[in-house]
Coordinates of N, CA and C in Angstrom, one line a residue:
M1 N -3.3 -11.2 -30.3 CA -4.1 -10.8 -29.4 C -4.5 -9.7 -29.6
P2 N -4.8 -8.6 -30.7 CA -5.4 -7.3 -31.1 C -4.7 -6.3 -29.4
K3 N -4.5 -5.2 -29.7 CA -4.0 -3.7 -28.7 C -5.6 -2.9 -28.6
P4 N -5.6 -3.3 -26.9 CA -6.3 -2.3 -27.2 C -6.2 -1.0 -27.2
P5 N -7.6 -0.9 -27.1 CA -7.9 1.1 -28.1 C -7.4 2.1 -27.0
K6 N -7.2 2.7 -27.4 CA -6.5 3.5 -26.4 C -7.7 5.3 -26.6
T7 N -8.8 5.2 -25.7 CA -9.9 5.7 -25.8 C -10.1 6.9 -24.5
R8 N -8.7 7.2 -23.7 CA -8.8 8.1 -22.4 C -7.6 9.4 -23.3
C9 N -7.5 9.7 -22.1 CA -6.7 11.3 -22.8 C -6.8 11.9 -24.3
S10 N -7.8 12.0 -24.8 CA -7.8 12.1 -25.9 C -6.8 10.8 -26.6
G11 N -7.5 10.1 -27.1 CA -6.7 8.8 -27.0 C -5.5 8.6 -27.4
T12 N -4.7 8.9 -26.2 CA -3.6 8.6 -26.4 C -3.3 7.3 -25.3
W13 N -4.5 7.2 -23.3 CA -4.2 5.9 -23.3 C -5.4 5.3 -23.4
T14 N -4.3 4.0 -23.5 CA -5.5 2.6 -22.7 C -6.0 3.0 -21.4
E15 N -7.2 2.2 -21.3 CA -8.1 1.9 -19.9 C -7.4 1.7 -18.9
A16 N -6.4 0.9 -18.9 CA -5.2 0.3 -17.8 C -4.6 1.0 -17.5
R17 N -4.2 1.9 -18.9 CA -2.8 2.6 -18.5 C -3.7 4.1 -18.0
Y18 N -5.0 4.6 -18.0 CA -5.6 5.4 -17.4 C -6.0 5.0 -15.8
W19 N -6.4 4.2 -15.2 CA -6.6 3.4 -14.0 C -5.4 3.1 -12.8
G20 N -4.4 3.2 -14.0 CA -2.9 3.5 -13.6 C -2.4 4.5 -12.7
F21 N -2.8 5.8 -13.9 CA -2.8 6.8 -12.8 C -3.0 7.1 -12.0
I22 N -4.3 6.8 -12.4 CA -5.5 6.8 -10.9 C -4.9 7.0 -10.2
R23 N -5.3 4.7 -9.9 CA -4.2 3.9 -8.3 C -3.3 5.2 -8.3
S24 N -1.7 5.7 -9.1 CA -0.9 5.8 -8.6 C -1.0 7.1 -7.4
A25 N -1.8 7.4 -8.6 CA -2.1 8.9 -7.8 C -2.1 9.0 -5.8
L26 N -3.4 8.2 -6.3 CA -4.1 7.9 -4.7 C -3.1 7.1 -3.5
R27 N -2.0 6.4 -4.8 CA -0.9 5.9 -3.6 C 0.1 8.0 -2.8
R28 N -0.4 8.2 -3.9 CA 1.5 9.3 -3.1 C 0.6 10.3 -2.8
A29 N -1.1 10.1 -2.8 CA -1.8 10.6 -1.5 C -1.7 10.3 0.0
F30 N -1.8 8.8 0.2 CA -1.7 7.9 1.4 C -0.6 9.0 1.9
T31 N 0.8 8.6 1.1 CA 2.1 8.8 1.9 C 2.3 10.0 2.8
R32 N 1.4 11.2 2.8 CA 1.0 12.5 3.0 C -0.3 11.7 3.6
Y33 N -1.3 11.0 3.9 CA -1.9 10.9 5.3 C -1.8 11.2 6.4
P34 N -2.2 11.4 7.3 CA -2.1 11.6 8.3 C -1.5 10.1 9.5
V35 N -2.3 9.0 9.0 CA -2.4 7.8 10.2 C -1.5 7.6 9.5
N36 N -0.7 7.4 8.6 CA 0.4 6.4 8.1 C 1.3 6.8 9.0
Y37 N 1.2 8.6 9.4 CA 2.4 9.6 9.7 C 2.4 8.5 12.1
H38 N 1.1 8.7 12.1 CA 0.8 7.9 13.4 C 1.0 6.8 13.5
V39 N 1.1 5.3 12.4 CA 1.7 4.5 12.4 C 3.4 4.4 12.9
R40 N 4.1 5.1 11.4 CA 5.6 5.0 11.6 C 5.7 5.6 13.6
N41 N 5.3 6.9 13.4 CA 5.6 7.4 14.7 C 5.2 5.7 15.7
A42 N 4.4 5.3 16.4 CA 4.4 4.3 17.1 C 5.3 3.0 16.5
A43 N 6.3 3.4 16.0 CA 7.1 2.1 15.5 C 8.3 2.2 15.6
K44 N 8.4 4.0 16.2 CA 10.1 4.4 16.1 C 10.4 4.5 17.0
R45 N 11.8 4.3 17.6 CA 13.2 5.2 18.2 C 14.0 5.7 17.9
P46 N 14.5 6.4 18.8 CA 15.7 7.5 19.1 C 16.7 6.1 18.2
Y47 N 17.8 6.6 16.7 CA 19.2 5.5 16.2 C 20.4 5.9 17.2
K48 N 20.5 5.2 17.7 CA 21.6 5.0 18.3 C 22.9 4.2 17.5
G49 N 23.2 4.0 15.9 CA 24.2 3.8 15.8 C 25.3 5.1 15.2
P50 N 26.6 4.0 14.1 CA 27.6 5.1 14.1 C 27.1 5.5 13.4
N51 N 25.8 6.6 12.2 CA 25.7 7.4 11.5 C 25.6 8.9 12.1
K52 N 25.4 9.8 12.3 CA 25.0 11.2 13.3 C 24.2 11.7 13.1
L53 N 24.1 11.8 11.2 CA 22.6 12.4 11.4 C 21.8 11.6 11.1
Q54 N 21.3 10.3 11.3 CA 19.9 10.2 11.0 C 19.6 9.5 12.9
K55 N 18.4 10.7 12.2 CA 17.2 10.7 13.8 C 16.9 9.6 14.5
N56 N 16.2 8.8 13.3 CA 15.2 7.6 14.6 C 15.3 6.2 13.3
E57 N 15.1 5.1 13.9 CA 15.0 4.0 13.3 C 13.3 3.5 13.5
F58 N 12.9 2.7 13.0 CA 11.7 1.3 12.7 C 11.9 0.6 13.0
Q59 N 11.3 0.2 13.2 CA 10.5 -1.8 14.0 C 9.8 -2.5 12.9
C60 N 10.3 -3.8 11.7 CA 9.3 -4.0 11.5 C 8.2 -4.8 12.3
G61 N 7.7 -5.0 11.9 CA 6.1 -5.8 12.2 C 6.5 -6.5 11.8
V62 N 7.0 -7.2 10.6 CA 6.8 -9.0 11.0 C 8.6 -9.6 10.8
C63 N 9.9 -9.5 11.1 CA 11.0 -9.3 11.3 C 11.5 -9.3 12.9
K64 N 10.8 -7.6 13.5 CA 10.5 -7.0 14.2 C 12.3 -6.6 14.3
E65 N 13.1 -6.0 13.2 CA 15.2 -6.0 13.2 C 14.7 -4.8 13.1
W66 N 15.3 -4.0 13.3 CA 15.4 -2.2 12.9 C 15.6 -1.9 12.1
F67 N 15.6 -0.8 11.1 CA 15.6 -0.7 9.9 C 15.7 1.3 10.0
I68 N 16.2 2.3 9.3 CA 16.0 3.8 8.7 C 14.5 3.1 8.0
Q69 N 14.6 4.7 8.0 CA 12.5 5.3 7.5 C 13.0 4.5 5.8
K70 N 14.5 5.1 5.4 CA 13.7 3.8 2.7 C 14.0 2.6 3.6
A71 N 14.4 2.5 4.6 CA 14.3 1.3 4.3 C 13.1 0.2 5.0
T72 N 12.0 1.2 4.9 CA 10.6 0.6 5.3 C 9.0 1.5 4.7
Q73 N 8.4 0.5 4.6 CA 7.1 0.4 3.8 C 6.1 0.8 4.8
V74 N 5.3 1.3 4.9 CA 4.1 0.8 5.5 C 2.5 0.2 4.5
H75 N 2.5 -1.6 5.8 CA 1.5 -1.8 4.6 C 0.3 -1.9 5.1
H76 N -0.7 -2.4 4.2 CA -2.2 -2.8 4.5 C -2.6 -4.1 4.8
L77 N -2.2 -4.4 5.9 CA -3.3 -5.9 6.0 C -4.2 -5.9 5.7
V78 N -5.3 -5.4 5.4 CA -6.6 -5.7 4.5 C -6.3 -5.2 3.0
E79 N -5.7 -6.3 2.2 CA -5.3 -5.2 0.5 C -6.2 -4.3 0.1
C80 N -5.9 -3.1 -1.1 CA -7.0 -2.2 -1.0 C -7.2 -2.7 -2.0
G81 N -7.3 -3.3 -2.6 CA -8.2 -4.4 -3.8 C -7.6 -4.1 -5.6
S82 N -9.0 -3.3 -6.1 CA -7.9 -3.2 -7.8 C -9.0 -2.1 -7.6
L83 N -8.9 -1.5 -9.0 CA -9.0 0.1 -9.6 C -9.2 -0.7 -10.6
K84 N -9.9 -0.6 -11.7 CA -10.6 -0.7 -13.0 C -11.9 -0.1 -13.5
S85 N -12.8 0.4 -13.2 CA -13.7 0.6 -12.9 C -13.9 2.1 -11.6
Y86 N -14.5 2.4 -12.8 CA -15.5 4.0 -11.1 C -15.9 2.8 -9.8
A87 N -16.9 2.5 -11.1 CA -17.3 1.5 -9.6 C -16.4 1.1 -8.5
D88 N -14.5 0.6 -9.0 CA -14.5 0.4 -8.0 C -13.4 1.3 -6.6
L89 N -14.1 2.8 -7.0 CA -12.7 3.4 -7.0 C -13.8 4.1 -5.1
P90 N -15.1 3.7 -5.2 CA -15.3 4.3 -3.6 C -14.9 2.8 -2.6
G91 N -14.5 1.6 -3.0 CA -13.8 0.6 -1.9 C -12.7 0.6 -2.0
F92 N -11.4 1.1 -2.8 CA -10.7 1.8 -3.0 C -10.2 2.6 -2.0
V93 N -10.6 3.8 -2.2 CA -10.1 4.7 -1.0 C -10.7 4.4 0.3
E94 N -11.6 4.3 0.2 CA -12.0 3.9 1.2 C -10.9 2.6 2.6
R95 N -10.3 1.6 2.2 CA -9.6 0.8 2.2 C -8.2 1.7 2.1
L96 N -8.2 2.3 1.3 CA -6.9 2.5 1.4 C -6.2 4.1 1.8
F97 N -7.8 4.7 2.5 CA -7.1 5.7 3.3 C -8.0 5.2 4.6
C98 N -7.3 3.9 5.4 CA -8.2 3.2 6.5 C -7.5 4.4 7.5
E99 N -7.6 3.2 8.7 CA -7.5 3.4 10.6 C -5.9 2.8 11.1
A100 N -5.7 2.8 11.3 CA -4.3 2.8 11.8 C -4.4 1.3 12.3
N101 N -5.2 0.6 12.1 CA -5.3 -0.5 13.1 C -4.9 -1.6 11.9
N102 N -5.2 -1.4 10.6 CA -5.3 -2.1 9.9 C -3.5 -2.0 8.0
L103 N -2.3 -1.1 9.3 CA -1.7 -0.4 8.6 C 0.1 -0.8 10.6
Q104 N 0.7 -1.7 9.5 CA 2.3 -2.0 10.3 C 3.3 -1.5 8.6
V105 N 4.5 -1.2 10.0 CA 5.3 -0.4 9.3 C 6.1 -1.8 9.1
V106 N 6.5 -2.1 7.7 CA 7.4 -3.2 7.3 C 8.6 -3.0 6.5
C107 N 9.9 -3.4 7.0 CA 10.7 -3.7 6.0 C 10.2 -3.8 4.5
K108 N 11.5 -3.2 4.1 CA 11.6 -4.0 2.1 C 11.4 -5.5 1.7
T109 N 12.4 -6.2 2.8 CA 12.0 -7.2 2.3 C 10.7 -8.2 3.2
C110 N 10.4 -7.9 3.9 CA 9.1 -8.3 4.8 C 7.6 -8.0 3.9
H111 N 7.9 -6.6 2.7 CA 6.8 -6.1 2.5 C 6.8 -6.5 1.2
N112 N 8.2 -7.1 0.1 CA 8.2 -7.8 -0.5 C 7.7 -9.9 -0.7
N113 N 8.1 -10.2 1.1 CA 7.8 -11.5 0.4 C 5.8 -11.5 0.9
I114 N 5.6 -10.7 1.5 CA 3.9 -10.6 1.5 C 3.5 -10.8 0.4
T115 N 4.2 -9.9 -0.5 CA 3.1 -9.4 -1.7 C 3.0 -10.4 -2.4
H116 N 4.3 -11.2 -2.5 CA 4.7 -12.4 -3.0 C 3.9 -13.7 -3.1
K117 N 4.4 -14.0 -2.1 CA 2.9 -15.3 -1.4 C 2.3 -14.4 -1.7
E118 N 1.0 -13.3 -1.9 CA -0.3 -14.0 -1.7 C -0.6 -13.2 -3.4
D119 N 0.8 -13.0 -4.3 CA 0.7 -13.1 -6.1 C 0.7 -14.8 -5.9
A120 N 1.0 -14.9 -5.8 CA 1.6 -16.6 -5.5 C 0.3 -17.5 -5.3
K121 N -0.6 -17.2 -3.9 CA -2.0 -17.7 -4.4 C -2.7 -17.7 -5.3
P122 N -3.6 -19.2 -6.0 CA -4.6 -19.0 -6.9 C -5.6 -18.3 -6.3
K123 N -6.4 -17.5 -7.3 CA -7.1 -16.4 -6.6 C -8.4 -17.3 -5.1
R124 N -8.6 -18.3 -5.6 CA -9.4 -18.6 -5.0 C -9.6 -19.0 -3.0
E125 N -8.1 -19.3 -3.4 CA -7.1 -19.0 -2.3 C -6.9 -17.9 -1.5
R126 N -6.9 -16.9 -1.5 CA -6.2 -15.4 -1.2 C -7.5 -14.7 -0.8
R127 N -6.8 -14.3 0.6 CA -7.7 -13.4 1.4 C -9.0 -13.2 0.7
P128 N -10.1 -13.4 2.1 CA -11.2 -13.0 1.2 C -10.7 -11.0 0.8
K129 N -11.5 -10.8 0.0 CA -12.2 -9.6 0.0 C -12.7 -8.7 0.7
A130 N -11.3 -7.2 0.7 CA -12.2 -6.6 1.5 C -13.7 -5.8 2.0
S131 N -14.3 -6.3 0.4 CA -15.6 -5.3 0.3 C -16.4 -5.7 1.9
R132 N -16.0 -7.1 1.6 CA -16.9 -7.8 3.0 C -16.2 -7.8 4.7
V133 N -17.7 -7.6 5.2 CA -16.8 -7.0 6.2 C -18.4 -7.3 7.3
G134 N -17.3 -8.3 8.7 CA -18.6 -9.5 9.0 C -20.2 -10.2 8.2
G135 N -19.7 -10.7 7.2 CA -20.4 -11.2 6.9 C -21.3 -10.8 5.5
K136 N -21.2 -9.4 5.3 CA -21.7 -8.4 4.9 C -20.9 -7.9 3.7
V137 N -21.9 -7.7 2.3 CA -20.6 -6.9 1.7 C -21.0 -5.6 1.4
R138 N -20.4 -5.0 1.5 CA -20.5 -3.0 1.0 C -21.2 -2.6 0.3

């Protein structure tokens, strides 16, 4: 199989590398999105364990166990989808920067399990695309 042409960034990046860079930058921006903080705050309580420097802990929305912040992630209930072209950009951004009802705090173990289950399904059995809401395509 021939290597894909390097058409981006002065001929040093492939299309896949370019869109990976854009996707990564948007996901980093999501970490500072205020709704992300609201979802985390709704799932936290004061830490009562032996580590006196630890202030809060967060409840996983799946297994209901309590974890320190480093061991949790914010999960999108409706996946953000792919970002492989400019046509995908508006839908991806809309689903990434969603409201709190589409987000939940989960521990890293549960998040990996959810992700691997979703990736293991054949494409026809996966959740419907997020662009379909109420039977209408956006």
